[in-house]
Amino acid sequence: MKTPDDERRDRELLSRLAAGDTAVLAELYDRHVGALLRHAVALTRQTAEAEDLVHGAIVKLAGVGAPLLGVRHPAGYLHRILRLTWIDGLRQTVRRGEDPLVDDIAVTDTVDLGAALDVRCAMERLSAPQREVVVLHLFTGFTFKEVGHIVGVPTFTAASRYRLAVERLRHLLGTAR
Amino acid sequence: MTPTDPVEARLLDEWPLPEPSARLRTRVLGAARPHVRPQVSWTDRLWFSRGWRLAASAILLGLAVVERVPEASISGRHDVVSVAAALESARAVTDTALDVGLSVDQADRLARQTLLAAMRPPPAALREDLAAADTMIP
């Protein structure tokens, strides 16, 4: 979970990066790679693709330049860059005429739900936007307001998306309340 | 965050968090370094500085307020002058009406009409005529 001191340190690192200090890249990477990779896995479902996405996002961050001076919430900003990189990748895939591996719609349940699925399978059966919200809120600790800002939806939509995802997981995991 | 929901607790306990591979760090840092360039000028620092933006907003607000204050005070002074002149005219009309032998009621009515006419802004054409007449008077 991030603290005000973390945010201050991140802002300082981004300012130095904007000024051309390459040494800060390693610290930025170490501080955020875990959360970024989780987010990337939520979007792509494949660790190898997720690593490529993190790679692309950090390269993009390195070239941003002066606008980094105006970033108020660095963690959310990094996740927004990751998401934009993912969307750019999807657009390029579509332009090349390939099928993008996007699962915007949750997988329809065809298995016997009486037998509870394990957590990994249940997460994979969520749609990408639902999985993304679960990862950002539950695993990374962003508030719904921050999640909404990262994902580009209102706070209420982020919260209801999360609630629906948890309800679906409850159903898939066979956990009675 | 301490989840109270059993599903959230189970997710946190059981979902395998991905670990970045060892070569990812080297790959990312190697690829990102060439993209970093010192691109910050003093205008960028000014533009992206929160303090500068707040100061600029405060200055604009201040200018807007200063712009409005003299207008209000000038128009207020103008109103006071107009009222005094109108009262003076009304008094002169009353005196003249009484001098020519009109009744007090008629003199009051004339004075009231004079006052009302004086309080109404003159039409633009009349204003121009008055201004022209002022320049003709030696």
XYZ file of C-alpha atoms in Angstrom:
315
model
C 0.000 0.000 0.000
C 1.298 3.427 -0.882
C 1.875 6.145 1.686
C 2.228 9.937 1.199
C 6.002 9.448 1.551
C 5.935 6.914 -1.293
C 4.037 9.366 -3.480
C 6.510 12.143 -2.662
C 9.438 9.892 -3.499
C 7.773 8.798 -6.760
C 7.135 12.417 -7.758
C 10.757 13.221 -7.077
C 11.866 10.270 -9.220
C 9.596 11.335 -12.074
C 10.943 14.898 -11.917
C 14.494 13.577 -12.135
C 13.514 11.304 -15.020
C 12.015 14.291 -16.840
C 15.319 16.095 -16.375
C 17.174 13.204 -18.013
C 18.454 11.260 -14.998
C 18.489 7.632 -16.237
C 19.634 6.311 -12.867
C 16.133 6.697 -11.439
C 14.659 4.214 -13.914
C 15.946 1.267 -11.889
C 14.360 2.553 -8.674
C 11.070 3.297 -10.413
C 11.116 -0.196 -11.894
C 11.824 -1.854 -8.551
C 9.113 0.129 -6.773
C 6.352 -0.550 -9.279
C 7.112 -3.658 -11.323
C 5.110 -5.990 -9.070
C 1.900 -3.980 -9.255
C 2.352 -3.242 -12.954
C 2.915 -6.905 -13.756
C -0.213 -7.913 -11.797
C -2.204 -5.333 -13.740
C -0.688 -6.541 -17.015
C -1.529 -10.168 -16.218
C -5.103 -9.106 -15.454
C -5.291 -7.563 -18.924
C -3.454 -10.179 -20.972
C -3.802 -13.370 -18.871
C -0.359 -14.501 -20.078
C 2.795 -13.809 -18.094
C 5.008 -13.497 -21.193
C 2.662 -10.976 -22.806
C 2.309 -9.181 -19.492
C 6.080 -8.764 -19.296
C 6.118 -7.315 -22.816
C 3.392 -4.904 -21.756
C 5.354 -3.753 -18.689
C 8.401 -3.371 -20.925
C 6.447 -1.212 -23.386
C 4.940 0.898 -20.616
C 8.291 1.708 -19.001
C 9.866 2.548 -22.365
C 6.919 4.866 -23.014
C 7.339 6.436 -19.568
C 11.026 7.097 -20.271
C 10.144 9.189 -23.324
C 7.380 11.304 -21.757
C 9.680 14.155 -20.754
C 8.460 17.436 -19.270
C 4.813 16.436 -18.561
C 6.182 14.129 -15.835
C 6.765 17.288 -13.788
C 3.003 17.782 -13.498
C 2.135 14.243 -12.327
C 0.391 14.367 -8.922
C -0.311 10.638 -8.427
C 2.619 8.702 -9.909
C 1.352 5.162 -9.189
C -1.966 5.781 -10.924
C -0.141 7.521 -13.763
C 2.091 4.472 -14.338
C -0.930 2.184 -14.463
C -2.651 4.527 -16.933
C 0.424 4.385 -19.175
C 0.364 0.577 -18.939
C -3.304 0.535 -19.942
C -2.717 2.924 -22.862
C 0.157 0.728 -24.031
C -2.148 -2.286 -23.908
C -4.819 -0.442 -25.925
C -2.197 0.675 -28.476
C -1.100 -2.958 -28.805
C -4.675 -4.084 -29.421
C -5.134 -1.407 -32.100
C -1.959 -2.486 -33.864
C -3.079 -6.114 -33.762
C -6.430 -5.175 -35.294
C -4.707 -3.039 -37.948
C -2.522 -6.006 -38.903
C -5.696 -8.035 -39.383
C -5.032 -10.423 -36.522
C -7.523 -11.383 -33.837
C -6.755 -9.557 -30.614
C -6.788 -11.806 -27.570
C -9.278 -9.707 -25.671
C -11.874 -11.197 -23.440
C -14.206 -8.297 -22.886
C -17.049 -10.698 -22.250
C -16.817 -13.147 -19.414
C -16.581 -16.796 -20.355
C -19.965 -18.472 -20.253
C -20.197 -21.159 -17.621
C -20.319 -24.502 -19.303
C -18.821 -26.527 -16.488
C -20.674 -27.978 -13.571
C -20.507 -25.235 -11.011
C -21.350 -27.674 -8.268
C -17.694 -28.544 -8.261
C -15.916 -25.419 -7.066
C -13.184 -24.052 -9.293
C -9.868 -23.032 -7.948
C -9.101 -19.341 -7.600
C -6.871 -19.133 -10.662
C -9.514 -20.670 -12.950
C -12.215 -18.487 -11.414
C -10.169 -15.326 -12.046
C -9.599 -16.403 -15.635
C -13.313 -16.746 -16.138
C -13.891 -13.076 -15.328
C -13.925 -10.548 -18.151
C -10.739 -8.481 -18.544
C -12.349 -5.268 -17.171
C -13.652 -7.132 -14.107
C -10.331 -8.858 -13.488
C -8.545 -5.531 -13.885
C -10.704 -3.835 -11.257
C -10.240 -6.726 -8.809
C -6.468 -6.618 -9.223
C -6.214 -2.829 -8.939
C -8.485 -2.556 -5.896
C -7.891 -5.744 -3.938
C -4.272 -6.556 -4.743
C -2.769 -3.129 -5.387
C -4.891 -1.148 -2.939
C -6.187 1.633 -5.167
C -9.424 3.281 -4.056
C -12.411 3.054 -6.402
C -11.867 6.702 -7.315
C -8.282 5.929 -8.345
C -9.354 2.746 -10.144
C -11.963 4.747 -12.059
C -9.324 7.286 -13.020
C -6.930 4.591 -14.242
C -9.562 2.646 -16.152
C -11.352 5.751 -17.448
C -14.765 5.181 -15.862
C -16.685 6.980 -13.083
C -16.023 5.918 -9.480
C -19.469 4.363 -9.195
C -18.898 2.229 -12.292
C -15.557 1.005 -10.935
C -17.198 0.073 -7.616
C -20.116 -1.719 -9.219
C -17.799 -3.553 -11.620
C -15.813 -4.765 -8.607
C -18.948 -5.825 -6.755
C -20.192 -7.791 -9.777
C -16.789 -9.441 -10.155
C -16.766 -10.533 -6.510
C -20.312 -11.868 -6.795
C -19.335 -13.825 -9.882
C -16.263 -15.209 -8.132
C -18.426 -16.192 -5.173
C -20.647 -18.100 -7.575
C -17.707 -19.721 -9.371
C -15.903 -20.657 -6.184
C -19.069 -21.997 -4.616
C -18.597 -19.924 -1.487
C -21.857 -19.321 0.291
C -22.153 -16.083 2.242
C -6.596 -3.724 3.393
C -8.120 -6.426 5.570
C -10.921 -8.084 3.639
C -14.025 -9.096 5.542
C -15.514 -10.957 2.594
C -14.456 -14.640 2.442
C -14.097 -14.442 -1.357
C -11.716 -11.489 -1.107
C -9.726 -13.247 1.623
C -9.491 -16.389 -0.481
C -8.380 -14.436 -3.529
C -5.626 -12.739 -1.561
C -4.479 -16.068 -0.127
C -4.721 -18.260 -3.180
C -4.321 -16.245 -6.381
C -0.703 -16.778 -7.465
C 0.869 -13.363 -7.872
C 3.077 -13.196 -10.952
C 6.766 -12.708 -10.321
C 8.779 -10.722 -12.878
C 11.446 -12.849 -14.526
C 15.073 -12.110 -13.784
C 15.882 -10.936 -17.305
C 12.903 -8.546 -17.478
C 14.693 -5.926 -15.376
C 17.773 -5.917 -17.615
C 15.634 -5.905 -20.757
C 13.386 -3.055 -19.601
C 16.152 -0.824 -18.260
C 18.317 -1.424 -21.332
C 15.484 -0.495 -23.686
C 14.198 2.477 -21.695
C 17.507 4.310 -21.087
C 18.017 5.526 -24.682
C 14.543 7.103 -24.633
C 15.371 9.362 -21.700
C 16.507 12.797 -22.819
C 16.935 15.985 -20.858
C 13.944 17.833 -22.260
C 13.030 20.180 -19.438
C 13.338 23.899 -20.056
C 12.634 26.629 -17.500
C 9.285 27.289 -19.230
C 8.350 23.632 -18.716
C 9.252 23.885 -15.039
C 7.108 27.013 -14.802
C 4.177 25.547 -16.723
C 4.064 22.245 -14.840
C 4.651 23.838 -11.427
C 1.537 23.746 -9.281
C 2.599 26.886 -7.399
C 2.980 28.821 -10.635
C -0.451 27.734 -11.850
C -2.057 28.784 -8.576
C -0.243 32.120 -8.683
C -1.348 32.714 -12.288
C -4.973 31.943 -11.366
C -4.772 34.297 -8.381
C -3.334 37.093 -10.564
C -6.084 36.643 -13.175
C -8.726 36.696 -10.469
C -7.144 39.798 -8.933
C -7.088 41.556 -12.312
C -10.728 40.716 -12.903
C -11.677 42.156 -9.503
C -9.571 45.313 -10.036
C -11.169 45.739 -13.451
C -14.650 45.764 -11.925
C -14.060 48.033 -8.890
C -13.332 51.338 -10.677
C -16.292 50.796 -13.016
C -18.612 50.368 -10.072
C -17.243 53.386 -8.218
C -17.394 55.622 -11.331
C -20.956 54.629 -12.164
C -21.947 55.133 -8.495
C -20.452 58.640 -8.498
C -22.230 59.407 -11.760
C -25.572 58.352 -10.206
C -25.064 60.631 -7.209
C -24.259 63.597 -9.480
C -27.335 62.888 -11.647
C -29.687 62.731 -8.654
C -28.384 66.038 -7.264
C -28.784 67.755 -10.653
C -32.313 66.313 -11.077
C -33.385 67.593 -7.646
C -31.986 71.019 -8.509
C -33.964 71.085 -11.797
C -37.154 69.955 -10.037
C -36.787 72.721 -7.470
C -36.300 75.316 -10.250
C -39.380 74.015 -12.086
C -41.485 74.271 -8.899
C -40.326 77.854 -8.268
C -41.010 78.902 -11.873
C -44.448 77.223 -11.891
C -45.443 79.042 -8.692
C -44.060 82.332 -10.094
C -46.224 82.082 -13.225
C -49.293 81.498 -11.079
C -49.863 77.739 -11.230
C -51.325 75.968 -8.199
C -49.088 74.067 -5.741
C -50.499 70.718 -6.990
C -49.692 71.555 -10.595
C -46.216 72.768 -9.614
C -45.600 69.479 -7.719
C -46.810 67.436 -10.703
C -44.474 69.304 -13.030
C -41.585 68.837 -10.602
C -42.292 65.078 -10.373
C -42.319 64.776 -14.177
C -39.045 66.669 -14.344
C -37.500 64.341 -11.789
C -38.653 61.207 -13.647
C -37.400 62.550 -16.955
C -34.030 63.415 -15.408
C -33.621 59.909 -13.913
C -34.190 58.226 -17.299
C -31.024 57.918 -19.391
C -31.305 60.115 -22.486
C -31.574 58.331 -25.840
C -28.335 57.914 -27.788
C -29.334 60.458 -30.460
C -30.115 63.099 -27.823
C -26.807 62.370 -26.086
C -24.957 63.014 -29.343
C -26.923 66.263 -29.886
C -26.064 67.414 -26.363
C -22.402 66.599 -26.888
C -22.433 68.547 -30.176
C -24.153 71.485 -28.480
C -21.479 71.453 -25.715
C -18.728 71.820 -28.299
C -20.548 74.738 -30.001
C -20.846 76.763 -26.792
C -17.796 79.019 -26.520
